CSV table of C-alpha atoms in Angstrom, one decimal:
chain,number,residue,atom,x,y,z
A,1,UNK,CA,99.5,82.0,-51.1
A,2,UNK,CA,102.7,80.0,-52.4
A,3,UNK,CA,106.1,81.9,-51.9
A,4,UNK,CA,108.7,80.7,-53.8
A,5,UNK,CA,111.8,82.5,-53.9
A,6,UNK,CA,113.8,83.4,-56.7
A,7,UNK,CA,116.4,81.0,-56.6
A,8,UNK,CA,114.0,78.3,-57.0
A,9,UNK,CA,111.7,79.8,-59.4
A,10,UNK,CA,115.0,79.8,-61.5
A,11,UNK,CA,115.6,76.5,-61.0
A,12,UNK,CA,112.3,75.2,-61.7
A,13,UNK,CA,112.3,77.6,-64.9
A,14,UNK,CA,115.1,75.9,-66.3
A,15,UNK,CA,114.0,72.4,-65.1
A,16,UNK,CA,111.0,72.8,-67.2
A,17,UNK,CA,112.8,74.6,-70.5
A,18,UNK,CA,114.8,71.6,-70.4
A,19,UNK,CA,112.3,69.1,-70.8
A,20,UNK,CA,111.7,67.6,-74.5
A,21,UNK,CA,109.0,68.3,-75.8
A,22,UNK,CA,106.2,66.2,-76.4
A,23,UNK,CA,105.3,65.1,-80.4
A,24,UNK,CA,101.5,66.2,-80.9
A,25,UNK,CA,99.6,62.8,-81.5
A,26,UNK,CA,96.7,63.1,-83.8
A,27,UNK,CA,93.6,61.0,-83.3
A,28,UNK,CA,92.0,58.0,-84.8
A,29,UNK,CA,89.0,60.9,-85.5
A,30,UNK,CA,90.9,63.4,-87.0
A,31,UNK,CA,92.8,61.1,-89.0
A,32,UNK,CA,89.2,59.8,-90.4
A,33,UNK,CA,88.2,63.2,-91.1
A,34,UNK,CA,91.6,63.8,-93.4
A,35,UNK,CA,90.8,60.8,-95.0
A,36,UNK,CA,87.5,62.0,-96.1
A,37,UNK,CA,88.4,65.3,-97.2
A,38,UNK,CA,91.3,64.1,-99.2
A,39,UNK,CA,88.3,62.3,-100.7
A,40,UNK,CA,86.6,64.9,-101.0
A,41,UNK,CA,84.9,66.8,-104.3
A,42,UNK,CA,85.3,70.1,-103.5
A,43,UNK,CA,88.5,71.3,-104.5
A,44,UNK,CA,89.6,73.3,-101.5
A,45,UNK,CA,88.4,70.3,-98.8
A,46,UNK,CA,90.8,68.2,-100.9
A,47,UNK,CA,93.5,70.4,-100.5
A,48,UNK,CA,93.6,71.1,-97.0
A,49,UNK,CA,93.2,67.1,-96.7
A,50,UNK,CA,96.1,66.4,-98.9
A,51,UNK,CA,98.1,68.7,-96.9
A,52,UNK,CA,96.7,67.6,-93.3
A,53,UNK,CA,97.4,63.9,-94.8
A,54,UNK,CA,101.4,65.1,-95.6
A,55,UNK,CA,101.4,66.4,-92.0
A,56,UNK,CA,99.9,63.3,-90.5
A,57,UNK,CA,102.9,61.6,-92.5
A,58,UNK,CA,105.6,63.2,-91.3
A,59,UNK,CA,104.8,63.2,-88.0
A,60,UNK,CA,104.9,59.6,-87.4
């Protein structure tokens, strides 16, 4: 087993709370599958799509 003491627990806590974040990247796939559903009949696949397709958007 691993000891670390507090101190650098601590540390290491606030080392990693201070790291940005990284931006979720979405897929070629999943971008394919928007696409479709967006063009999609049925009313509620379209829906989701067209708001999957705004999030896509404003991610980038």
């Amino acid at each position: 087993m691993i000891y670390i003491n507090k101190a650098k627990y601590a540390e290491l806590a606030k080392h990693v709370r201070t790291l940005p974040q990284e931006k979720a990247r979405s897929t070629h796939e999943w971008e394919e599958v928007v696409h479709k559903m967006c063009a999609s009949e049925d009313t509620a696949l379209h829906d989701i799509g067209v708001k999957e397709l705004d999030e896509l958007k404003r991610s980038r």
